[in-house]
Coordinates of C-alpha atoms and ligand atoms in Angstrom, one line a residue:
X39 CA 48.9 72.0 -57.9
X40 CA 45.2 72.1 -58.6
X41 CA 44.0 75.4 -60.3
X42 CA 41.0 75.8 -58.1
X43 CA 40.3 74.8 -54.5
X44 CA 38.1 71.6 -54.4
X45 CA 34.5 72.2 -53.4
X46 CA 31.7 69.9 -52.3
X47 CA 29.7 68.5 -55.2
X48 CA 26.2 69.6 -54.2
X49 CA 23.2 67.6 -55.2
X50 CA 20.4 69.2 -57.2
X51 CA 18.2 71.3 -55.0
X52 CA 15.0 69.7 -56.5
X53 CA 16.0 66.5 -54.7
X54 CA 15.1 68.1 -51.4
X55 CA 11.5 67.2 -52.2
X56 CA 12.3 63.5 -52.6
X57 CA 11.3 61.5 -49.6
X58 CA 11.4 57.7 -49.3
X59 CA 10.7 57.1 -45.6
X60 CA 10.6 53.4 -46.1
X61 CA 14.2 53.2 -47.1
X62 CA 15.4 56.2 -45.1
X63 CA 14.4 54.5 -41.8
X64 CA 16.4 51.5 -42.8
X65 CA 19.6 53.5 -42.0
X66 CA 18.4 54.0 -38.4
X67 CA 17.5 50.3 -38.3
X68 CA 21.0 49.3 -39.5
X69 CA 22.5 51.2 -36.6
X70 CA 20.1 49.4 -34.2
X71 CA 21.1 46.0 -35.5
X72 CA 24.7 46.9 -35.5
X73 CA 24.3 47.2 -31.7
X74 CA 23.2 43.5 -31.7
X75 CA 19.4 43.9 -31.6
X76 CA 17.1 41.8 -33.7
X77 CA 14.7 44.0 -35.6
X78 CA 11.1 43.0 -36.0
X79 CA 10.4 44.3 -39.6
X80 CA 7.0 45.7 -40.4
X81 CA 8.4 48.1 -42.9
X82 CA 9.3 46.7 -46.4
X83 CA 6.8 45.2 -48.8
X84 CA 9.1 42.5 -50.1
X85 CA 7.5 39.1 -49.6
X86 CA 10.8 37.4 -50.3
X87 CA 12.1 38.6 -46.9
X88 CA 9.4 36.3 -45.3
X89 CA 7.9 32.9 -45.9
X90 CA 7.0 33.5 -49.6
X91 CA 8.9 32.1 -52.6
X92 CA 9.0 32.9 -56.3
X93 CA 7.0 30.1 -58.1
X94 CA 9.6 27.6 -59.3
X95 CA 8.3 27.4 -62.9
X96 CA 9.1 31.1 -63.3
X97 CA 12.6 30.6 -62.0
X98 CA 13.0 27.8 -64.6
X99 CA 11.8 30.0 -67.4
X100 CA 14.4 32.7 -66.6
X101 CA 17.1 30.2 -66.2
X102 CA 16.3 28.6 -69.5
X103 CA 16.2 32.0 -71.2
X104 CA 19.7 32.7 -69.9
X105 CA 21.0 29.3 -71.0
X106 CA 19.4 29.9 -74.4
X107 CA 21.4 33.0 -74.8
X108 CA 18.7 35.6 -74.2
X109 CA 21.3 37.8 -72.6
X110 CA 21.5 40.6 -75.1
X111 CA 19.4 43.7 -75.3
X112 CA 15.7 43.1 -75.8
X113 CA 13.3 45.1 -78.0
X114 CA 12.5 48.4 -76.3
X115 CA 8.8 47.6 -75.7
X116 CA 9.6 44.1 -74.6
X117 CA 9.7 40.6 -76.1
X118 CA 6.7 39.4 -78.1
X119 CA 5.6 36.5 -75.9
X120 CA 5.5 38.8 -72.9
X121 CA 3.6 41.5 -74.7
X122 CA 1.0 38.9 -76.0
X123 CA 0.6 37.5 -72.5
X124 CA 0.0 41.0 -71.1
X125 CA -2.6 41.7 -73.7
X126 CA -4.3 38.5 -72.9
X127 CA -4.3 39.3 -69.2
X128 CA -5.7 42.8 -70.0
X129 CA -8.5 41.2 -71.9
X130 CA -9.3 38.9 -69.0
X131 CA -9.5 42.0 -66.8
X132 CA -12.0 43.5 -69.2
X133 CA -9.6 46.1 -70.7
X134 CA -10.4 46.8 -74.3
X135 CA -9.4 49.5 -76.7
X136 CA -5.7 48.8 -75.9
X137 CA -3.4 51.1 -77.8
X138 CA 0.0 50.0 -76.5
X139 CA 1.7 47.6 -74.2
X140 CA 5.3 47.7 -72.9
X141 CA 7.6 46.1 -70.4
X142 CA 9.8 48.0 -68.0
X143 CA 12.2 47.5 -65.1
X144 CA 9.5 47.3 -62.5
X145 CA 6.4 49.4 -62.3
X146 CA 8.8 52.0 -61.0
X147 CA 10.3 52.6 -64.4
X148 CA 6.8 52.6 -66.0
X149 CA 5.7 55.3 -63.7
X150 CA 8.9 57.3 -64.3
X151 CA 8.5 57.0 -68.1
X152 CA 4.8 57.6 -68.2
X153 CA 4.9 60.8 -66.0
X154 CA 7.9 62.1 -67.9
X155 CA 6.2 61.6 -71.2
X156 CA 3.1 63.6 -70.1
X157 CA 4.1 66.6 -68.1
X158 CA 5.4 70.0 -69.1
X159 CA 6.7 72.5 -66.6
X160 CA 3.8 74.2 -64.8
X161 CA 1.4 71.3 -65.3
X162 CA 0.5 68.8 -62.6
X163 CA -1.0 65.4 -61.9
X164 CA -3.2 64.5 -59.0
X165 CA -1.7 61.9 -56.6
X166 CA -3.3 60.4 -53.6
X167 CA -2.5 61.3 -50.0
X168 CA -1.4 59.1 -48.4
X169 CA 0.5 57.8 -51.4
X170 CA 3.2 55.4 -52.4
X171 CA 6.3 57.7 -52.4
X172 CA 7.5 56.7 -55.9
X173 CA 5.0 59.1 -57.4
X174 CA 6.1 62.2 -55.5
X175 CA 9.8 61.2 -56.0
X176 CA 9.4 61.1 -59.8
X177 CA 7.4 64.4 -59.8
X178 CA 10.2 66.0 -57.7
X179 CA 12.7 64.8 -60.3
X180 CA 10.6 66.5 -63.0
X181 CA 10.3 69.6 -60.9
X182 CA 6.5 69.2 -61.0
X183 CA 4.8 70.5 -57.8
X184 CA 2.7 68.0 -55.9
X185 CA -1.1 68.3 -56.2
X186 CA -2.5 65.7 -53.8
X187 CA -6.1 64.5 -53.1
X188 CA -7.1 62.9 -49.9
X189 CA -8.1 59.3 -49.4
X190 CA -10.9 59.4 -46.9
X191 CA -10.3 57.4 -43.8
X192 CA -14.0 57.8 -42.7
X193 CA -15.0 56.2 -46.0
X194 CA -12.7 53.2 -45.9
X195 CA -9.9 55.1 -47.4
X196 CA -11.7 55.6 -50.7
X197 CA -10.7 58.6 -52.8
X198 CA -12.4 61.8 -51.7
X199 CA -14.2 62.9 -54.9
X200 CA -15.0 66.4 -53.5
X201 CA -11.4 66.9 -52.7
X202 CA -10.4 65.8 -56.2
X203 CA -12.9 68.3 -57.7
X204 CA -11.4 71.0 -55.5
X205 CA -7.8 70.3 -56.5
X206 CA -8.4 70.1 -60.3
X207 CA -6.9 73.1 -62.1
X208 CA -6.7 73.9 -65.8
X209 CA -3.1 72.7 -65.7
X210 CA -4.0 69.2 -64.3
X211 CA -3.2 66.6 -66.9
X212 CA -3.8 63.4 -65.1
X213 CA -4.6 61.5 -61.9
X214 CA -3.0 58.5 -60.2
X215 CA -5.2 55.8 -58.5
X216 CA -3.5 53.0 -56.6
X217 CA -6.0 50.1 -56.3
X218 CA -5.6 48.0 -54.3
X219 CA -3.9 50.7 -52.3
X220 CA -0.5 51.0 -50.7
X221 CA -0.4 52.1 -47.8
X222 CA -4.1 51.6 -46.8
X223 CA -5.1 48.2 -48.2
X224 CA -8.3 49.7 -49.6
X225 CA -10.0 48.5 -52.8
X226 CA -12.1 50.7 -54.9
X227 CA -15.8 50.0 -55.7
X228 CA -17.1 50.0 -59.3
X229 CA -19.1 53.1 -58.5
X230 CA -16.0 55.0 -57.4
X231 CA -14.1 53.9 -60.5
X232 CA -17.0 55.1 -62.7
X233 CA -17.1 58.4 -60.9
X234 CA -13.3 58.9 -61.4
X235 CA -13.7 58.0 -65.1
X236 CA -16.4 60.5 -65.5
X237 CA -14.2 63.2 -63.9
X238 CA -11.4 62.2 -66.4
X239 CA -13.8 62.5 -69.3
X240 CA -15.0 66.0 -68.2
X241 CA -11.5 67.3 -67.5
X242 CA -9.6 65.6 -70.3
X243 CA -7.3 63.7 -67.8
X244 CA -5.0 60.8 -68.4
X245 CA -5.6 58.2 -65.6
X246 CA -2.8 56.2 -64.2
X247 CA -4.1 53.0 -62.6
X248 CA -1.5 51.3 -60.4
X249 CA -2.9 47.8 -60.1
X250 CA 0.3 46.0 -59.0
X251 CA -1.6 44.2 -56.2
X252 CA -4.6 43.2 -58.3
X253 CA -4.4 39.5 -57.5
X254 CA -3.9 40.1 -53.7
X255 CA -7.6 40.7 -52.8
X256 CA -8.1 39.3 -49.4
X257 CA -11.9 38.8 -49.2
X258 CA -14.6 38.0 -51.7
X259 CA -14.4 41.4 -53.4
X260 CA -13.8 41.5 -57.1
X261 CA -10.9 43.5 -58.4
X262 CA -12.2 45.9 -61.1
X263 CA -9.7 47.6 -63.4
X264 CA -10.3 51.3 -63.8
X265 CA -9.6 50.9 -67.6
X266 CA -12.3 48.2 -67.8
X267 CA -15.1 50.6 -66.7
X268 CA -14.0 53.3 -69.2
X269 CA -12.8 52.0 -72.5
X270 CA -13.1 55.5 -74.0
X271 CA -11.0 57.2 -71.4
X272 CA -7.2 57.3 -71.7
X273 CA -5.8 55.1 -69.0
X274 CA -2.3 53.6 -68.3
X275 CA -2.7 50.5 -66.2
X276 CA 0.4 49.3 -64.4
X277 CA 1.1 45.7 -63.4
X278 CA 4.1 43.5 -62.8
X279 CA 5.8 40.5 -61.3
X280 CA 7.0 42.1 -58.0
X281 CA 4.0 41.4 -55.8
X282 CA 1.5 39.0 -57.4
X283 CA 4.3 36.7 -58.7
X284 CA 6.7 37.2 -55.8
X285 CA 9.7 38.3 -57.9
X286 CA 10.5 41.9 -56.9
X287 CA 14.2 41.5 -57.5
X288 CA 13.7 40.7 -61.2
X289 CA 12.5 44.3 -61.7
X290 CA 9.7 43.4 -64.2
X291 CA 6.7 45.6 -64.6
X292 CA 4.5 46.8 -67.5
X293 CA 2.1 49.4 -68.7
X294 CA -1.0 49.0 -70.8
X295 CA -2.3 52.2 -72.5
X296 CA -6.0 52.1 -73.4
X297 CA -8.6 54.6 -74.6
X298 CA -9.6 56.3 -77.8
X299 CA -6.8 55.7 -80.4
X300 CA -6.7 59.2 -81.9
X301 CA -6.8 60.8 -78.4
X302 CA -3.8 58.8 -77.0
X303 CA -1.6 58.5 -80.2
X304 CA 0.8 61.4 -79.5
X305 CA 1.2 60.2 -75.9
X306 CA 1.9 56.7 -77.0
X307 CA 4.6 58.0 -79.4
X308 CA 6.1 60.0 -76.5
X309 CA 6.2 56.9 -74.2
X310 CA 7.9 54.9 -76.9
X311 CA 10.5 57.6 -77.4
X312 CA 11.4 57.2 -73.7
X313 CA 11.3 53.4 -73.9
X314 CA 13.8 53.5 -76.8
X315 CA 16.0 56.0 -75.0
X316 CA 16.6 53.6 -72.1
X317 CA 17.1 50.7 -74.5
X318 CA 15.1 47.9 -72.8
X319 CA 13.9 46.2 -69.6
X320 CA 15.8 43.2 -68.1
X321 CA 15.8 40.6 -70.9
X322 CA 15.9 37.1 -69.5
X323 CA 13.4 37.9 -66.7
X324 CA 10.9 38.9 -69.4
X325 CA 10.6 35.2 -70.2
X326 CA 8.8 34.7 -66.9
X327 CA 5.9 37.0 -67.9
X328 CA 4.1 34.5 -70.1
X329 CA 4.3 31.5 -67.7
X330 CA 3.3 33.8 -64.9
X331 CA 0.2 35.1 -66.5
X332 CA -0.8 32.0 -68.4
X333 CA 0.6 29.2 -66.2
X334 CA -0.5 27.7 -62.8
X335 CA -1.7 30.3 -60.3
X336 CA -1.6 27.9 -57.3
X337 CA 0.8 30.0 -55.3
X338 CA -1.8 32.8 -55.1
X339 CA -4.2 30.6 -53.1
X340 CA -1.4 30.1 -50.5
X341 CA -0.3 33.7 -50.5
X342 CA -3.9 35.0 -50.0
X343 CA -4.5 32.5 -47.3
X344 CA -1.4 33.6 -45.3
X345 CA -2.2 37.3 -45.9
X346 CA -5.8 36.9 -44.8
X347 CA -4.9 35.4 -41.5
X348 CA -2.1 37.9 -40.9
X349 CA -4.5 40.7 -41.8
X350 CA -7.1 39.4 -39.4
X351 CA -4.5 39.2 -36.6
X352 CA -3.4 42.8 -37.4
X353 CA -7.0 44.1 -37.3
X354 CA -7.8 42.3 -34.1
X355 CA -4.7 43.7 -32.4
X356 CA -5.5 47.3 -33.6
X357 CA -9.1 47.1 -32.4
X358 CA -8.1 45.8 -29.0
X359 CA -5.3 48.2 -28.3
X360 CA -5.9 51.6 -26.7
X361 CA -5.0 54.6 -29.0
X362 CA -5.0 52.4 -32.1
X363 CA -7.8 52.1 -34.7
X364 CA -7.8 50.6 -38.2
X365 CA -9.9 50.5 -41.4
X366 CA -9.6 46.7 -42.2
X367 CA -7.4 46.3 -45.3
X368 CA -9.1 44.4 -48.2
X369 CA -6.1 44.0 -50.5
X370 CA -2.3 44.0 -50.7
X371 CA -0.4 43.5 -47.5
X372 CA -0.5 46.8 -45.8
X373 CA -2.5 48.2 -42.8
X374 CA -2.6 51.9 -42.0
X375 CA -3.8 52.2 -38.4
X376 CA -4.5 55.6 -36.9
X377 CA -2.7 56.5 -33.7
X378 CA -4.2 58.7 -31.1
X379 CA -0.9 60.0 -29.6
X380 CA 0.2 63.3 -28.3
X381 CA 3.3 63.5 -30.5
X382 CA 4.1 63.2 -34.2
X383 CA 4.3 59.8 -35.8
X384 CA 7.9 60.1 -37.0
X385 CA 9.1 60.6 -33.4
X386 CA 6.9 57.6 -32.4
X387 CA 8.4 55.4 -35.1
X388 CA 12.0 56.3 -34.3
X389 CA 11.6 55.8 -30.6
X390 CA 9.7 52.5 -31.2
X391 CA 12.6 51.3 -33.3
X392 CA 15.3 52.5 -30.8
X393 CA 13.5 51.2 -27.7
X394 CA 11.6 48.1 -28.9
X395 CA 13.3 47.3 -32.2
X396 CA 10.1 47.2 -34.1
X397 CA 10.4 48.8 -37.5
X398 CA 7.2 50.3 -39.0
X399 CA 6.9 53.5 -41.1
X400 CA 5.3 56.7 -39.9
X401 CA 2.2 58.0 -41.7
X402 CA 3.8 61.4 -42.4
X403 CA 6.2 59.5 -44.7
X404 CA 3.2 58.8 -46.9
X405 CA 1.1 61.9 -46.3
X406 CA -1.8 62.3 -44.0
X407 CA -4.4 64.9 -43.0
X408 CA -3.0 67.6 -40.6
X409 CA -3.4 66.6 -37.0
X410 CA -3.7 62.9 -37.6
X411 CA -1.0 60.3 -37.0
X412 CA -0.7 56.9 -38.6
X413 CA 1.6 53.9 -38.8
X414 CA 2.1 51.8 -42.0
X415 CA 2.3 48.2 -41.1
X416 CA 3.4 45.5 -43.6
X417 CA 1.8 42.3 -42.4
X418 CA 3.9 40.0 -44.5
X419 CA 5.8 38.4 -41.4
X420 CA 4.4 35.2 -39.9
X421 CA 2.0 35.2 -37.0
X422 CA 4.7 34.7 -34.4
X423 CA 6.7 37.7 -35.6
X424 CA 3.6 39.8 -35.9
X425 CA 2.5 38.9 -32.4
X426 CA 5.9 39.8 -30.9
X427 CA 6.0 43.1 -32.9
X428 CA 2.4 44.1 -31.8
X429 CA 3.2 43.1 -28.2
X430 CA 6.3 45.4 -28.4
X431 CA 4.2 48.3 -29.8
X432 CA 1.5 47.9 -27.1
X433 CA 4.1 47.8 -24.3
X434 CA 5.9 50.8 -25.8
X435 CA 2.7 52.8 -26.0
X436 CA 1.7 51.9 -22.5
X437 CA 5.1 52.9 -21.1
X438 CA 5.1 56.1 -23.0
X439 CA 1.5 57.3 -22.7
X440 CA 0.0 55.4 -19.8
X441 CA -2.7 52.7 -19.8
X442 CA -5.7 54.5 -21.2
X443 CA -6.6 57.5 -23.3
Ligands
PLP1797 C1 1.7 50.9 -55.3 C2 3.1 50.5 -55.8 N1 3.4 50.8 -57.1 C3 4.6 50.4 -57.5 C4 5.5 49.7 -56.8 C5 6.9 49.4 -57.3 O1 6.8 48.2 -58.0 P1 8.0 47.6 -58.9 O2 8.7 46.6 -57.9 O3 7.3 46.8 -60.0 O4 8.9 48.7 -59.3 C6 5.2 49.4 -55.4 C7 6.2 48.7 -54.6 O5 6.0 48.6 -53.4 C8 3.9 49.8 -54.9 O6 3.6 49.5 -53.7

C-alpha cells in the first residue's frame, strides 16, 4: 500500500511564460496530416527539410573525426582548430578586442549560458519584439521579466531607438539584437549599429548580437557585425553551423566575447564556469567548424540564389494580395507580412491550417504591436510549393473575408 495518494507532478509555474509557437503549432499540424492531408510547410526554418544539403566536405570532416576516435568529451570551450577558425572568422568580420571564444550545442545553448551568466533576479535584458522565441523562453526559465523593444515596421523593421531609450531602466544589463532578423528578414544599417553601441556605452550594457544568418544576405547589402563598429563595447556575437552551413541537426554554435578586457573579465569567468558545468558541446561535429569557415563557400552562392528568387516570389505575392503587405526581407529566409484582417492572427493561422493545410506561424507567437496582425512565412520551400501555399492563403482569405477590403 502506498503511504500517500499519488498526485499529479505539476510543472514549474514559471514555464507558463514559455511560448514556442513554431513547435506548438506542429501538434495541430500532426493531427491534420494524420487525417491524410498533405501540409504545405511555411513554418520551420530548417533548410534540410527542403532542397538544401549540408556541404559534403563538412560531412566528411565529421565522419573522419568519428573514425579517428574523437568521440569522447571535448574541452569545455571547444577544440582548438575550431576556436582558431572562429577567431579567424571574427577577424574577417572586423571584430577586434576578442576576449573569449567558445563552442556550444547550437546558438541556443550559447544564448542560455550567456543570459544565465549575466542576470540576477530583478534585472532585465532588452529583447526585440517581434523576437525569436528562444530569448523569452530562456528568460522565463531564469524568472526574468520580459522587457521588449519594438522593431519598427514603418522603418523597415529597424530597432526603434526611442522605444529602447524609453524601456531602459537602472536594472537593464543588456540588449539583444538579431541581425539579420528572424522573423522579419531585416538587416541593420551601420548607423543603427553605431547608435545602439552608443546607447550601450552610455548605459553600461552588454550587447548580444545574434548573427546566425550573417552569410544569408539576399541583396547587395554588406553585413556589418555589431561588435565591429564598437571594439570598446562588451558584445557577445553568436554564430553557428545551423543556417549558413546547413547543418542544424549537428547542434553547433559559438559565442565571441569582445570589448574592453578589464570590463568583461568577470563575465568571461562566469560564462566559462557555465561552460565547464555542462561539460562540452558535441565533439565530432566541432571538426566541421574549421572546414566550414576556411574551406569552399560555393554552397552559399546557390543558397542565396534560391532564397533570392523565393523571396521575390513571396514579396510579389504579398504586394498583389488584398489585405496583405510586406516589408521586403533582405536577409535570412523569413518574411513577416502584415495582415489586415478582422480577427486575431492565431485564429487565422489555425483555421488556415485546418481548412487549407498551409502551415505558417502567427505574428502573436513572436510579439507584435497591439492591434496589428502578422504572419511569419519561411520561404525555404521551392517555388512550386510556395505558389501552391500562397494560392491556398489567398483563396482562404477571399472565402473568409470577401474579395476586397
Ligand atoms: C535568430 C536565431 N537565433 C538562434 C537560433 C537557434 O540556432 P541553433 O540551431 O544554432 O541553436 C535560431 C534558429 O532558428 C534563430 O533563428
